[in-house]
């Protein structure tokens, strides 16, 4: 039915090399690394061999070029990435605290990412795509909503499917418009990929089985729950539960794990793999990605993930 597509922010990440340091004094930073949740997702999707494309906007600068070059090299369709003459590519500065939590300084709201529009190239990509993956992060970017809505209608009309990663920042759900968009995505998605408590936020109830049931009472037929270093579980509407223990890795940089997990899971399912196999690749993609510095530096091809799976023991096996 055509490629998997996503819509949303492309940016670069620049990170502190040492844990515990703040931005209040000069510190050593490395980067720029290609980033943005939709970009990481689509890069992993393409790397594993699924047809994949992204609708986005970057600035006419090296931060934009480094992203487009990476996505193109990894096999993603970049025809619908427009270039803003006026706004720069967004950036995120990140530092890790000693407890492993992160602190970001974002320059996205007034960047090229807010200039995504329904260009002729975007319309053409949507018209030939078979699956739309919606990122919660994109719901907060003005201008992307209309494009997402257009894509949902067009892809559903073609008999395509929708997945939703409800990774929206909690404070944004305080805004009634964002909350309504979030709820409507939960209502129409075929596959929902929450991480931890996002399951309860999406379902509107607490308790794992209650929340999963609430999602199946809407449109979803699969829920893929990400549990960080504890692995993941897929629940299906017909009552199956497939658990996948995490691979035992040393976590160097957690950014992008969930996006790689999602990109691999969606690509593998669309390639026709059964849930168990897709989930193993998704777990491997998430785990491999945390072993490398940079949001998408650890994304893997199918051969790289096969090698990773063969070499890496499970955490609780
Ligand atoms: P998100 O980035 O959306 O919060 P998670 O942190 O749950 O998502 O990561 C997604 C998946 O990546 C997990 O379900 C797991 O399979 C894998 N993963 C993430 N962190 C680790 C880790 N430290 N060790 C092993 N696997 C991990």
Short mmCIF file of C-alpha atoms and ligand atoms in Angstrom, two decimals:
data_model
loop_
_atom_site.label_atom_id
_atom_site.label_comp_id
_atom_site.label_asym_id
_atom_site.label_seq_id
_atom_site.Cartn_x
_atom_site.Cartn_y
_atom_site.Cartn_z
CA UNK A 1 0.00 0.00 0.00
CA UNK A 2 2.99 2.34 -0.02
CA UNK A 3 5.49 3.68 2.49
CA UNK A 4 5.16 4.43 6.17
CA UNK A 5 5.27 8.18 6.70
CA UNK A 6 5.54 10.53 9.62
CA UNK A 7 5.23 14.29 10.02
CA UNK A 8 7.11 16.54 12.38
CA UNK A 9 10.22 18.06 13.78
CA UNK A 10 13.75 17.58 12.55
CA UNK A 11 16.48 19.14 14.67
CA UNK A 12 20.01 18.61 15.82
CA UNK A 13 21.08 17.63 19.29
CA UNK A 14 24.19 18.97 20.94
CA UNK A 15 25.16 17.29 24.17
CA UNK A 16 27.40 17.78 27.18
CA UNK A 17 30.17 15.19 27.18
CA UNK A 18 30.23 14.78 30.95
CA UNK A 19 27.42 13.91 33.32
CA UNK A 20 26.48 16.28 36.06
CA UNK A 21 27.58 19.49 34.43
CA UNK A 22 25.08 22.29 33.83
CA UNK A 23 24.97 25.04 31.22
CA UNK A 24 25.83 27.81 33.66
CA UNK A 25 29.52 27.67 32.85
CA UNK A 26 31.50 26.74 29.74
CA UNK A 27 31.46 22.97 29.24
CA UNK A 28 32.50 20.57 26.50
CA UNK A 29 29.72 19.79 24.04
CA UNK A 30 29.58 17.34 21.14
CA UNK A 31 27.37 17.31 18.10
CA UNK A 32 25.48 18.19 16.00
CA UNK A 33 23.66 14.85 15.93
CA UNK A 34 20.60 14.38 13.68
CA UNK A 35 17.50 14.35 15.89
CA UNK A 36 13.77 14.94 16.33
CA UNK A 37 11.46 12.10 17.38
CA UNK A 38 9.82 11.74 13.92
CA UNK A 39 13.25 11.77 12.23
CA UNK A 40 14.61 9.07 14.55
CA UNK A 41 11.50 6.96 14.00
CA UNK A 42 11.64 7.18 10.22
CA UNK A 43 15.41 6.62 10.10
CA UNK A 44 15.07 3.35 12.05
CA UNK A 45 12.10 2.36 9.88
CA UNK A 46 14.15 2.91 6.71
CA UNK A 47 17.30 1.26 8.10
CA UNK A 48 15.44 -1.95 8.82
CA UNK A 49 14.22 -2.04 5.24
CA UNK A 50 10.72 -0.64 5.43
CA UNK A 51 9.69 1.94 2.82
CA UNK A 52 9.64 5.19 4.80
CA UNK A 53 9.26 8.93 4.27
CA UNK A 54 8.96 12.11 6.31
CA UNK A 55 7.17 15.43 5.89
CA UNK A 56 9.28 18.07 7.59
CA UNK A 57 11.04 21.40 7.19
CA UNK A 58 14.66 22.32 7.86
CA UNK A 59 16.60 25.54 7.56
CA UNK A 60 18.98 26.35 4.72
CA UNK A 61 21.94 25.49 6.96
CA UNK A 62 24.31 22.69 7.87
CA UNK A 63 22.07 21.51 10.73
CA UNK A 64 19.39 20.85 8.13
CA UNK A 65 21.81 19.35 5.63
CA UNK A 66 23.29 16.88 8.12
CA UNK A 67 19.78 15.57 8.80
CA UNK A 68 18.65 15.28 5.20
CA UNK A 69 21.92 13.59 4.21
CA UNK A 70 21.56 11.03 7.01
CA UNK A 71 17.94 10.21 6.25
CA UNK A 72 18.66 9.91 2.54
CA UNK A 73 21.71 7.70 3.13
CA UNK A 74 19.63 5.42 5.33
CA UNK A 75 17.02 5.00 2.61
CA UNK A 76 14.23 7.33 3.71
CA UNK A 77 12.20 9.31 1.18
CA UNK A 78 13.24 12.95 1.78
CA UNK A 79 11.25 14.43 -1.12
CA UNK A 80 8.78 16.11 1.27
CA UNK A 81 11.38 17.81 3.47
CA UNK A 82 11.11 21.49 2.55
CA UNK A 83 13.81 24.07 3.16
CA UNK A 84 12.95 27.35 4.87
CA UNK A 85 14.88 30.37 3.62
CA UNK A 86 13.88 32.31 6.70
CA UNK A 87 14.07 30.03 9.74
CA UNK A 88 17.02 27.94 10.95
CA UNK A 89 16.94 24.24 11.75
CA UNK A 90 15.96 23.75 15.38
CA UNK A 91 18.35 22.53 18.02
CA UNK A 92 18.26 20.88 21.42
CA UNK A 93 21.06 21.13 23.96
CA UNK A 94 21.07 18.31 26.46
CA UNK A 95 22.99 17.52 29.57
CA UNK A 96 22.70 14.45 31.76
CA UNK A 97 22.49 14.74 35.51
CA UNK A 98 24.43 12.24 37.58
CA UNK A 99 21.18 10.30 38.27
CA UNK A 100 20.73 9.78 34.50
CA UNK A 101 17.86 12.25 34.06
CA UNK A 102 18.14 14.89 31.34
CA UNK A 103 17.85 18.63 31.12
CA UNK A 104 17.13 20.20 27.70
CA UNK A 105 17.38 23.69 26.21
CA UNK A 106 15.18 23.65 23.08
CA UNK A 107 15.23 26.04 20.13
CA UNK A 108 12.34 24.58 18.16
CA UNK A 109 9.24 26.78 18.48
CA UNK A 110 10.72 29.50 16.26
CA UNK A 111 12.67 27.16 14.00
CA UNK A 112 12.04 25.73 10.53
CA UNK A 113 10.16 22.85 12.20
CA UNK A 114 7.22 25.21 12.77
CA UNK A 115 7.12 25.98 9.01
CA UNK A 116 6.04 22.54 7.78
CA UNK A 117 3.35 22.98 5.17
CA UNK A 118 1.18 20.92 2.88
CA UNK A 119 3.44 21.38 -0.13
CA UNK A 120 2.89 19.61 -3.45
CA UNK A 121 5.64 17.16 -2.46
CA UNK A 122 3.95 16.49 0.90
CA UNK A 123 0.60 15.88 -0.82
CA UNK A 124 2.27 13.52 -3.28
CA UNK A 125 3.96 11.52 -0.52
CA UNK A 126 0.71 11.27 1.46
CA UNK A 127 -1.16 10.18 -1.67
CA UNK A 128 1.09 7.15 -2.10
CA UNK A 129 1.60 6.15 1.54
CA UNK A 130 -0.01 3.23 3.33
CA UNK A 131 0.68 3.99 6.96
CA UNK A 132 0.94 7.16 9.04
CA UNK A 133 2.83 7.26 12.32
CA UNK A 134 1.86 10.24 14.48
CA UNK A 135 4.25 11.49 17.14
CA UNK A 136 2.81 13.18 20.21
CA UNK A 137 5.69 15.67 20.01
CA UNK A 138 4.39 16.87 16.63
CA UNK A 139 1.00 17.80 18.13
CA UNK A 140 2.68 20.67 19.93
CA UNK A 141 4.08 22.19 16.73
CA UNK A 142 1.76 24.72 15.17
CA UNK A 143 0.93 24.07 11.55
CA UNK A 144 1.53 20.33 11.64
CA UNK A 145 -1.95 19.48 12.89
CA UNK A 146 -3.72 20.34 9.64
CA UNK A 147 -1.22 18.22 7.72
CA UNK A 148 -1.63 15.31 10.12
CA UNK A 149 -5.42 15.57 9.77
CA UNK A 150 -5.19 15.65 5.99
CA UNK A 151 -2.87 12.63 6.04
CA UNK A 152 -5.15 10.66 8.39
CA UNK A 153 -8.16 11.22 6.12
CA UNK A 154 -6.24 10.38 2.93
CA UNK A 155 -4.54 7.26 4.32
CA UNK A 156 -7.71 5.93 5.94
CA UNK A 157 -9.57 6.47 2.66
CA UNK A 158 -6.97 4.29 0.92
CA UNK A 159 -7.40 1.53 3.48
CA UNK A 160 -4.11 2.36 5.22
CA UNK A 161 -3.39 2.28 8.95
CA UNK A 162 -2.37 4.72 11.71
CA UNK A 163 -0.03 4.37 14.67
CA UNK A 164 0.33 6.84 17.53
CA UNK A 165 3.17 7.40 19.99
CA UNK A 166 1.58 9.44 22.80
CA UNK A 167 4.92 11.04 23.77
CA UNK A 168 3.49 14.46 24.42
CA UNK A 169 4.80 16.51 27.34
CA UNK A 170 2.29 16.38 30.22
CA UNK A 171 2.14 20.17 30.61
CA UNK A 172 0.93 20.51 27.00
CA UNK A 173 -2.06 18.31 27.78
CA UNK A 174 -3.17 21.13 30.09
CA UNK A 175 -4.11 23.03 26.90
CA UNK A 176 -7.61 22.02 25.83
CA UNK A 177 -6.80 22.06 22.09
CA UNK A 178 -3.80 19.77 22.44
CA UNK A 179 -5.76 17.50 24.77
CA UNK A 180 -8.58 17.21 22.22
CA UNK A 181 -6.15 16.39 19.39
CA UNK A 182 -4.43 13.85 21.60
CA UNK A 183 -7.78 12.22 22.45
CA UNK A 184 -8.84 12.09 18.81
CA UNK A 185 -5.59 10.30 17.89
CA UNK A 186 -6.12 7.77 20.64
CA UNK A 187 -9.62 7.24 19.16
CA UNK A 188 -8.49 6.53 15.61
CA UNK A 189 -5.07 4.82 15.93
CA UNK A 190 -4.81 1.13 15.01
CA UNK A 191 -1.58 0.73 16.99
CA UNK A 192 -0.63 2.74 20.09
CA UNK A 193 2.94 2.74 21.44
CA UNK A 194 3.01 4.28 24.92
CA UNK A 195 6.03 4.38 27.19
CA UNK A 196 5.43 3.75 30.91
CA UNK A 197 2.72 6.03 32.33
CA UNK A 198 1.77 7.35 28.89
CA UNK A 199 -0.43 4.25 28.77
CA UNK A 200 -2.60 5.67 31.55
CA UNK A 201 -2.57 9.17 30.07
CA UNK A 202 -3.74 7.80 26.71
CA UNK A 203 -6.38 5.52 28.19
CA UNK A 204 -7.60 7.96 30.83
CA UNK A 205 -7.55 5.21 33.49
CA UNK A 206 -4.84 3.65 35.65
CA UNK A 207 -4.07 -0.04 36.02
CA UNK A 208 -2.37 -1.80 33.13
CA UNK A 209 -5.12 -4.21 32.11
CA UNK A 210 -7.87 -1.60 32.61
CA UNK A 211 -5.95 0.89 30.47
CA UNK A 212 -5.31 -1.63 27.69
CA UNK A 213 -8.99 -2.63 27.72
CA UNK A 214 -10.00 1.03 27.47
CA UNK A 215 -7.81 1.44 24.37
CA UNK A 216 -9.27 -1.66 22.75
CA UNK A 217 -12.75 -0.23 23.37
CA UNK A 218 -11.75 2.48 20.88
CA UNK A 219 -10.13 1.67 17.54
CA UNK A 220 -6.82 0.09 18.51
CA UNK A 221 -6.10 -3.53 17.70
CA UNK A 222 -2.55 -3.58 19.15
CA UNK A 223 -0.86 -1.77 22.03
CA UNK A 224 2.94 -1.93 22.26
CA UNK A 225 4.00 -0.89 25.76
CA UNK A 226 7.61 0.26 26.19
CA UNK A 227 9.18 -0.41 29.58
CA UNK A 228 12.69 1.00 29.19
CA UNK A 229 15.31 -1.34 30.65
CA UNK A 230 12.49 -3.77 31.53
CA UNK A 231 11.69 -4.52 27.88
CA UNK A 232 8.24 -4.34 26.34
CA UNK A 233 4.85 -6.00 25.93
CA UNK A 234 2.40 -6.16 23.05
CA UNK A 235 -1.29 -6.61 23.86
CA UNK A 236 -3.73 -7.52 21.10
CA UNK A 237 -7.44 -6.86 20.92
CA UNK A 238 -8.11 -10.60 20.67
CA UNK A 239 -6.58 -11.10 24.12
CA UNK A 240 -2.96 -12.06 23.45
CA UNK A 241 -0.10 -10.73 25.53
CA UNK A 242 3.47 -11.05 24.21
CA UNK A 243 6.27 -10.06 26.61
CA UNK A 244 9.78 -9.37 25.42
CA UNK A 245 12.57 -9.02 28.00
CA UNK A 246 15.08 -6.26 27.42
CA UNK A 247 18.53 -6.96 26.05
CA UNK A 248 21.29 -6.43 28.60
CA UNK A 249 23.24 -3.38 27.48
CA UNK A 250 25.11 -0.52 29.07
CA UNK A 251 22.98 2.60 28.67
CA UNK A 252 25.14 5.44 27.35
CA UNK A 253 22.39 7.74 26.01
CA UNK A 254 18.66 6.93 26.39
CA UNK A 255 17.45 9.54 23.89
CA UNK A 256 15.68 7.97 20.91
CA UNK A 257 15.14 4.46 22.34
CA UNK A 258 11.37 4.70 22.08
CA UNK A 259 11.50 6.16 18.58
CA UNK A 260 13.82 3.39 17.36
CA UNK A 261 11.59 0.82 19.05
CA UNK A 262 8.56 2.27 17.25
CA UNK A 263 10.31 2.59 13.88
CA UNK A 264 11.45 -1.02 14.00
CA UNK A 265 8.11 -2.36 15.25
CA UNK A 266 6.03 -0.55 12.63
CA UNK A 267 8.44 -1.40 9.80
CA UNK A 268 8.60 -5.10 10.75
CA UNK A 269 4.83 -5.45 11.10
CA UNK A 270 4.34 -3.74 7.75
CA UNK A 271 6.90 -6.11 6.23
CA UNK A 272 4.56 -8.88 7.34
CA UNK A 273 6.44 -10.24 10.36
CA UNK A 274 4.49 -11.83 13.23
CA UNK A 275 4.28 -9.85 16.48
CA UNK A 276 6.94 -11.92 18.28
CA UNK A 277 9.56 -11.31 15.60
CA UNK A 278 8.69 -7.63 15.17
CA UNK A 279 8.86 -7.13 18.94
CA UNK A 280 12.28 -8.77 19.16
CA UNK A 281 13.60 -6.42 16.47
CA UNK A 282 11.93 -3.44 18.20
CA UNK A 283 13.50 -4.34 21.56
CA UNK A 284 16.86 -4.80 19.88
CA UNK A 285 16.55 -1.45 18.06
CA UNK A 286 15.73 0.38 21.32
CA UNK A 287 18.51 -1.35 23.26
CA UNK A 288 21.14 -0.94 20.54
CA UNK A 289 20.31 2.75 20.26
CA UNK A 290 20.98 3.46 23.94
CA UNK A 291 24.52 2.10 23.61
CA UNK A 292 25.58 5.00 21.35
CA UNK A 293 25.84 8.74 22.03
CA UNK A 294 23.42 10.67 19.83
CA UNK A 295 19.66 10.25 19.35
CA UNK A 296 19.81 8.03 16.22
CA UNK A 297 23.45 6.92 16.11
CA UNK A 298 22.56 3.44 17.37
CA UNK A 299 19.68 2.79 14.95
CA UNK A 300 20.34 -0.48 13.15
CA UNK A 301 19.90 -2.16 9.80
CA UNK A 302 18.31 -5.60 9.83
CA UNK A 303 21.76 -7.22 9.56
CA UNK A 304 23.11 -5.07 12.41
CA UNK A 305 20.11 -5.96 14.58
CA UNK A 306 20.48 -9.66 13.74
CA UNK A 307 24.11 -9.47 14.86
CA UNK A 308 23.11 -7.53 17.99
CA UNK A 309 20.42 -10.11 18.86
CA UNK A 310 22.87 -13.00 18.37
CA UNK A 311 25.52 -11.36 20.57
CA UNK A 312 23.50 -9.75 23.37
CA UNK A 313 22.04 -11.69 26.30
CA UNK A 314 18.56 -10.87 27.60
CA UNK A 315 18.32 -9.01 30.89
CA UNK A 316 16.15 -11.55 32.66
CA UNK A 317 16.69 -14.67 30.58
P1 LIG B 1 10.89 5.98 25.45
O1 LIG B 1 12.20 6.44 24.89
O2 LIG B 1 9.72 6.21 24.53
O3 LIG B 1 10.64 6.41 26.86
P2 LIG B 1 11.77 3.40 26.46
O4 LIG B 1 12.78 4.09 27.29
O5 LIG B 1 10.77 2.54 27.12
O6 LIG B 1 10.98 4.38 25.48
O7 LIG B 1 12.61 2.52 25.41
C1 LIG B 1 11.99 1.83 24.35
C2 LIG B 1 12.50 0.41 24.28
O8 LIG B 1 13.92 0.42 24.07
C3 LIG B 1 12.27 -0.40 25.56
O9 LIG B 1 10.97 -0.99 25.55
C4 LIG B 1 13.39 -1.43 25.46
O10 LIG B 1 13.04 -2.48 24.59
C5 LIG B 1 14.53 -0.63 24.84
N1 LIG B 1 15.37 0.00 25.88
C6 LIG B 1 15.35 1.26 26.34
N2 LIG B 1 16.25 1.47 27.31
C7 LIG B 1 16.89 0.29 27.48
C8 LIG B 1 17.96 -0.17 28.33
N3 LIG B 1 18.56 0.63 29.22
N4 LIG B 1 18.36 -1.46 28.22
C9 LIG B 1 17.78 -2.30 27.34
N5 LIG B 1 16.78 -1.93 26.51
C10 LIG B 1 16.33 -0.66 26.56
#
